[in-house]
Structures are given as structure tokens and as C-alpha cells.
PDB file of C-alpha atoms and ligand atoms in Angstrom:
ATOM      1  CA  MET A  68      88.582 -23.981  -6.070  1.00 86.00           C
ATOM      2  CA  ARG A  69      90.306 -22.200  -8.899  1.00 92.00           C
ATOM      3  CA  CYS A  70      91.035 -23.239 -12.410  1.00 94.00           C
ATOM      4  CA  GLU A  71      94.654 -24.365 -12.585  1.00 94.00           C
ATOM      5  CA  ILE A  72      95.085 -22.820 -16.001  1.00 92.00           C
ATOM      6  CA  CYS A  73      93.492 -19.366 -15.856  1.00 95.00           C
ATOM      7  CA  GLY A  74      92.976 -19.025 -12.120  1.00 94.00           C
ATOM      8  CA  LYS A  75      89.305 -18.233 -12.430  1.00 92.00           C
ATOM      9  CA  THR A  76      87.218 -19.211  -9.418  1.00 92.00           C
ATOM     10  CA  LEU A  77      85.131 -22.228 -10.263  1.00 89.00           C
ATOM     11  CA  ALA A  78      81.512 -22.245  -9.249  1.00 83.00           C
ATOM     12  CA  GLY A  79      80.950 -25.954  -9.608  1.00 83.00           C
ATOM     13  CA  ARG A  80      83.070 -29.019  -9.951  1.00 84.00           C
ATOM     14  CA  PRO A  81      86.310 -28.488 -11.839  1.00 89.00           C
ATOM     15  CA  LEU A  82      86.904 -30.480 -14.972  1.00 91.00           C
ATOM     16  CA  ARG A  83      89.794 -32.888 -14.980  1.00 91.00           C
ATOM     17  CA  THR A  84      91.552 -32.055 -18.167  1.00 93.00           C
ATOM     18  CA  LYS A  85      94.522 -33.944 -19.495  1.00 93.00           C
ATOM     19  CA  ILE A  86      96.944 -31.433 -20.908  1.00 91.00           C
ATOM     20  CA  ASP A  87     100.389 -32.511 -22.094  1.00 88.00           C
ATOM     21  CA  GLY A  88     100.066 -35.767 -20.227  1.00 89.00           C
ATOM     22  CA  SER A  89      99.154 -34.346 -16.849  1.00 92.00           C
ATOM     23  CA  ILE A  90      95.753 -33.893 -15.293  1.00 91.00           C
ATOM     24  CA  MET A  91      94.757 -30.316 -14.489  1.00 93.00           C
ATOM     25  CA  LEU A  92      91.650 -29.127 -12.730  1.00 94.00           C
ATOM     26  CA  THR A  93      90.228 -26.538 -15.053  1.00 93.00           C
ATOM     27  CA  CYS A  94      87.189 -24.494 -15.851  1.00 93.00           C
ATOM     28  CA  GLN A  95      84.968 -25.298 -18.790  1.00 91.00           C
ATOM     29  CA  GLU A  96      86.805 -22.911 -21.093  1.00 92.00           C
ATOM     30  CA  CYS A  97      90.289 -24.155 -20.310  1.00 93.00           C
ATOM     31  CA  SER A  98      89.201 -27.742 -20.763  1.00 93.00           C
ATOM     32  CA  LYS A  99      89.374 -26.974 -24.487  1.00 93.00           C
ATOM     33  CA  PHE A 100      93.181 -27.029 -24.242  1.00 92.00           C
ATOM     34  CA  GLY A 101      93.203 -30.713 -23.441  1.00 94.00           C
ATOM     35  CA  LYS A 102      91.119 -33.807 -23.115  1.00 92.00           C
ATOM     36  CA  VAL A 103      88.525 -33.854 -20.363  1.00 92.00           C
ATOM     37  CA  GLN A 104      88.705 -36.991 -18.231  1.00 88.00           C
ATOM     38  CA  ARG A 105      85.457 -38.637 -17.371  1.00 79.00           C
ATOM     39  CA  GLU A 106      86.364 -40.226 -14.039  1.00 64.00           C
ATOM     40  CA  PRO A 107      85.855 -37.950 -11.070  1.00 59.00           C
ATOM     41  CA  PRO A 108      89.006 -37.623  -8.975  1.00 57.00           C
ATOM     42  CA  LYS A 109      89.214 -40.424  -6.482  1.00 63.00           C
ATOM     43  CA  PRO A 110      89.776 -39.295  -2.903  1.00 65.00           C
ATOM     44  CA  LYS A 111      93.244 -40.188  -1.781  1.00 66.00           C
ATOM     45  CA  ARG A 112      92.053 -40.931   1.729  1.00 63.00           C
ATOM     46  CA  PRO A 113      92.887 -44.425   2.926  1.00 63.00           C
ATOM     47  CA  ARG A 114      90.112 -46.693   4.122  1.00 60.00           C
ATOM     48  CA  THR A 115      91.027 -46.056   7.733  1.00 57.00           C
ATOM     49  CA  ALA A 116      90.408 -42.342   7.409  1.00 53.00           C
ATOM     50  CA  PRO A 117      89.210 -40.496  10.504  1.00 56.00           C
ATOM     51  CA  ARG A 118      85.723 -40.274   9.070  1.00 56.00           C
ATOM     52  CA  THR A 119      85.288 -44.059   9.257  1.00 52.00           C
ATOM     53  CA  VAL A 120      86.603 -44.379  12.803  1.00 55.00           C
ATOM     54  CA  ARG A 121      83.887 -45.162  15.278  1.00 60.00           C
ATOM     55  CA  PRO A 122      83.729 -42.687  18.140  1.00 59.00           C
ATOM     56  CA  LEU A 123      85.750 -43.913  21.066  1.00 61.00           C
ATOM     57  CA  GLU A 124      83.316 -43.463  23.891  1.00 59.00           C
ATOM     58  CA  PRO A 125      84.481 -44.373  27.341  1.00 62.00           C
ATOM     59  CA  VAL A 126      82.869 -47.738  27.977  1.00 69.00           C
ATOM     60  CA  ASN A 127      82.585 -49.474  31.275  1.00 76.00           C
ATOM     61  CA  GLU A 128      81.774 -53.110  31.017  1.00 85.00           C
ATOM     62  CA  VAL A 129      81.036 -55.373  33.934  1.00 90.00           C
ATOM     63  CA  LEU A 130      83.405 -58.321  34.167  1.00 90.00           C
ATOM     64  CA  GLU A 131      82.029 -61.646  33.005  1.00 90.00           C
ATOM     65  CA  ASP A 132      82.624 -63.304  36.378  1.00 93.00           C
ATOM     66  CA  TYR A 133      81.210 -60.429  38.391  1.00 95.00           C
ATOM     67  CA  ASN A 134      79.169 -62.867  40.475  1.00 97.00           C
ATOM     68  CA  ILE A 135      82.258 -64.777  41.587  1.00 97.00           C
ATOM     69  CA  VAL A 136      84.174 -61.568  42.301  1.00 96.00           C
ATOM     70  CA  VAL A 137      81.340 -60.227  44.432  1.00 97.00           C
ATOM     71  CA  ARG A 138      80.721 -63.449  46.334  1.00 97.00           C
ATOM     72  CA  GLU A 139      84.370 -64.122  47.057  1.00 97.00           C
ATOM     73  CA  ALA A 140      85.063 -60.588  48.192  1.00 97.00           C
ATOM     74  CA  ARG A 141      82.001 -60.616  50.406  1.00 97.00           C
ATOM     75  CA  GLU A 142      82.847 -63.987  51.953  1.00 97.00           C
ATOM     76  CA  LYS A 143      86.429 -62.904  52.525  1.00 97.00           C
ATOM     77  CA  ARG A 144      85.079 -60.125  54.701  1.00 97.00           C
ATOM     78  CA  GLY A 145      82.784 -62.481  56.541  1.00 97.00           C
ATOM     79  CA  TRP A 146      79.723 -60.559  55.465  1.00 97.00           C
ATOM     80  CA  SER A 147      76.368 -62.150  54.810  1.00 97.00           C
ATOM     81  CA  ARG A 148      74.383 -61.114  51.793  1.00 97.00           C
ATOM     82  CA  GLU A 149      72.201 -59.141  54.146  1.00 97.00           C
ATOM     83  CA  ASP A 150      75.278 -57.318  55.476  1.00 97.00           C
ATOM     84  CA  LEU A 151      76.417 -56.433  51.999  1.00 98.00           C
ATOM     85  CA  ALA A 152      72.932 -55.337  50.931  1.00 97.00           C
ATOM     86  CA  ALA A 153      72.647 -53.084  53.954  1.00 97.00           C
ATOM     87  CA  LYS A 154      76.048 -51.526  53.344  1.00 97.00           C
ATOM     88  CA  ILE A 155      75.181 -50.462  49.823  1.00 97.00           C
ATOM     89  CA  TYR A 156      71.516 -49.702  50.519  1.00 96.00           C
ATOM     90  CA  GLU A 157      70.201 -52.420  48.244  1.00 96.00           C
ATOM     91  CA  LYS A 158      67.731 -55.225  48.723  1.00 97.00           C
ATOM     92  CA  VAL A 159      69.093 -58.658  49.552  1.00 97.00           C
ATOM     93  CA  SER A 160      67.300 -59.960  46.486  1.00 97.00           C
ATOM     94  CA  VAL A 161      69.557 -57.756  44.379  1.00 97.00           C
ATOM     95  CA  ILE A 162      72.653 -59.297  45.948  1.00 98.00           C
ATOM     96  CA  ASN A 163      71.156 -62.759  45.497  1.00 97.00           C
ATOM     97  CA  ARG A 164      70.605 -62.191  41.829  1.00 97.00           C
ATOM     98  CA  VAL A 165      74.030 -60.641  41.308  1.00 97.00           C
ATOM     99  CA  GLU A 166      75.840 -63.456  43.079  1.00 97.00           C
ATOM    100  CA  ALA A 167      73.808 -66.045  41.213  1.00 97.00           C
ATOM    101  CA  GLY A 168      75.015 -64.456  38.013  1.00 95.00           C
ATOM    102  CA  LYS A 169      71.439 -63.772  37.033  1.00 95.00           C
ATOM    103  CA  MET A 170      71.760 -60.033  36.998  1.00 94.00           C
ATOM    104  CA  ALA A 171      74.808 -58.083  35.983  1.00 93.00           C
ATOM    105  CA  PRO A 172      75.037 -55.008  38.174  1.00 94.00           C
ATOM    106  CA  ASP A 173      74.461 -51.785  36.363  1.00 92.00           C
ATOM    107  CA  LEU A 174      77.089 -49.080  36.439  1.00 90.00           C
ATOM    108  CA  LYS A 175      75.838 -47.508  39.633  1.00 92.00           C
ATOM    109  CA  LEU A 176      75.533 -50.773  41.519  1.00 95.00           C
ATOM    110  CA  ALA A 177      78.860 -52.025  40.207  1.00 95.00           C
ATOM    111  CA  ARG A 178      80.602 -48.894  41.443  1.00 93.00           C
ATOM    112  CA  LYS A 179      79.026 -49.271  44.871  1.00 96.00           C
ATOM    113  CA  LEU A 180      80.126 -52.891  45.043  1.00 97.00           C
ATOM    114  CA  GLU A 181      83.612 -51.988  43.880  1.00 96.00           C
ATOM    115  CA  ARG A 182      83.940 -49.374  46.562  1.00 96.00           C
ATOM    116  CA  ILE A 183      82.588 -51.411  49.439  1.00 97.00           C
ATOM    117  CA  LEU A 184      84.284 -54.688  48.490  1.00 97.00           C
ATOM    118  CA  LYS A 185      87.493 -53.111  47.164  1.00 95.00           C
ATOM    119  CA  VAL A 186      87.237 -55.121  43.990  1.00 95.00           C
ATOM    120  CA  ARG A 187      87.257 -54.334  40.335  1.00 93.00           C
ATOM    121  CA  LEU A 188      84.053 -55.155  38.533  1.00 94.00           C
ATOM    122  CA  LEU A 189      84.224 -52.788  35.645  1.00 90.00           C
ATOM    123  CA  GLU A 190      86.555 -53.024  32.746  1.00 83.00           C
ATOM    124  CA  ARG A 191      87.594 -49.621  31.577  1.00 69.00           C
ATOM    125  CA  LEU A 192      87.601 -50.413  27.936  1.00 62.00           C
ATOM    126  CA  GLU A 193      89.017 -47.081  26.918  1.00 56.00           C
ATOM    127  CA  ASP A 194      92.231 -47.846  28.812  1.00 51.00           C
ATOM    128  CA  GLU A 195      92.702 -51.010  26.865  1.00 50.00           C
ATOM    129  CA  ARG A 196      91.887 -49.326  23.626  1.00 51.00           C
ATOM    130  CA  LEU A 197      94.470 -46.684  24.340  1.00 51.00           C
ATOM    131  CA  GLU A 198      97.062 -49.407  24.823  1.00 50.00           C
ATOM    132  CA  ASP A 199      95.975 -50.905  21.547  1.00 52.00           C
ATOM    133  CA  LEU A 200      96.955 -47.733  19.793  1.00 52.00           C
ATOM    134  CA  GLY A 201     100.461 -48.981  19.295  1.00 49.00           C
ATOM    135  CA  PRO A 202     102.357 -48.330  16.098  1.00 52.00           C
ATOM    136  CA  LYS A 203     100.520 -51.187  14.435  1.00 49.00           C
ATOM    137  CA  ASN A 204      97.058 -49.835  15.153  1.00 48.00           C
ATOM    138  CA  ILE A 205      97.713 -46.129  15.096  1.00 49.00           C
ATOM    139  CA  ARG A 206      96.357 -45.775  11.575  1.00 52.00           C
ATOM    140  CA  GLY A 207      92.747 -46.078  12.640  1.00 55.00           C
ATOM    141  CA  ALA A 208      92.860 -43.195  15.078  1.00 56.00           C
ATOM    142  CA  THR A 209      93.671 -39.595  14.668  1.00 61.00           C
ATOM    143  CA  ILE A 210      95.736 -37.516  17.030  1.00 58.00           C
ATOM    144  CA  GLY A 211      92.473 -35.944  18.062  1.00 61.00           C
ATOM    145  CA  ASP A 212      91.065 -39.296  19.093  1.00 63.00           C
ATOM    146  CA  ILE A 213      94.101 -40.116  21.178  1.00 58.00           C
ATOM    147  CA  ALA A 214      94.014 -36.753  22.900  1.00 59.00           C
ATOM    148  CA  ARG A 215      90.344 -37.287  23.601  1.00 62.00           C
ATOM    149  CA  ILE A 216      90.940 -40.668  25.210  1.00 59.00           C
ATOM    150  CA  LYS A 217      93.718 -39.346  27.391  1.00 57.00           C
ATOM    151  CA  LYS A 218      91.441 -36.682  28.765  1.00 53.00           C
ATOM    152  CA  ASN A 219      88.915 -39.187  30.032  1.00 51.00           C
TER     153      ASN A 219
HETATM  154 ZN1   ZN B1119      90.304 -21.673 -16.775  1.00 55.90          ZN
END
């Protein structure tokens, strides 16, 4: 940061000095040429600046009706719960709990179920968020964020 009047490098915060009606950032000495303003310069950044954007981590969320998806896909194949459990190397009790809606499968289990049942259990939230980045919502994200999402 340099003084806008004399060009001297400023060690600390520049003084906002009103000289001939315009605000200059000056050193202590040059502030004598005008009237020092008390208010510190407000950052021009809008509220949706990149700094305030939450990191867009790729999130996989299990569908709300995972139990129905699993049961229907399994029944369509004519598999018993035991069959399904054996195919994905899980206990039948796990399948029971999943189909009863008492236990949402974790990521690993959900992926196994997806693969074996050819269903979709996980919502790829980052895909949807990318679609949300239309012209209306683009302000909240930086180009860097968008590039990052596309890579995932
Ligand atoms: Zn100066």
C-alpha cells in the first residue's frame, strides 16, 4: 500500500483523507492536506462473496424411500431377503432393517445394493447443485467452485 499523494510505502493502515472533495488513501504526513475521515473504508464485496460460500463437498444422500426401492427391486427379481443378503455379503438382519426403513444403508451398503439391484439409492447432491448454478444463482459461487464441482 502506497500513499496516493506522495507515493511513500505505508507501514500501517492508510488514512482516508478528503482532499478537494475526493477521498485519498494517504500517509500521516499527507493527511495534513485534507480532512481525515474517521470511517474505515467499507469493503466493496457483496454479501455473497466467495469467502461466505460454504464449501461444496460432494454429498451422497440416501433416498428417503430407500426401503421401498430396495424391497421392490428385490421382489422384482424374485429374491428372498436371504438371497439378497448373500449376494452382498451382509446379514439378513441388515436387509430386514433396511427394508423396514429402520436403518438407512450407509454409503458402502447403499452402493452394494445399487449395484446388485440396479437401482438408485443415493442422491448425488452435487449434480443437483451444479444445475442450480443457473444465472439466477451464479452469484453465490465462484468460477473456482464450479470448476471444482465439474471435476468430481
Ligand atoms: Zn504521503
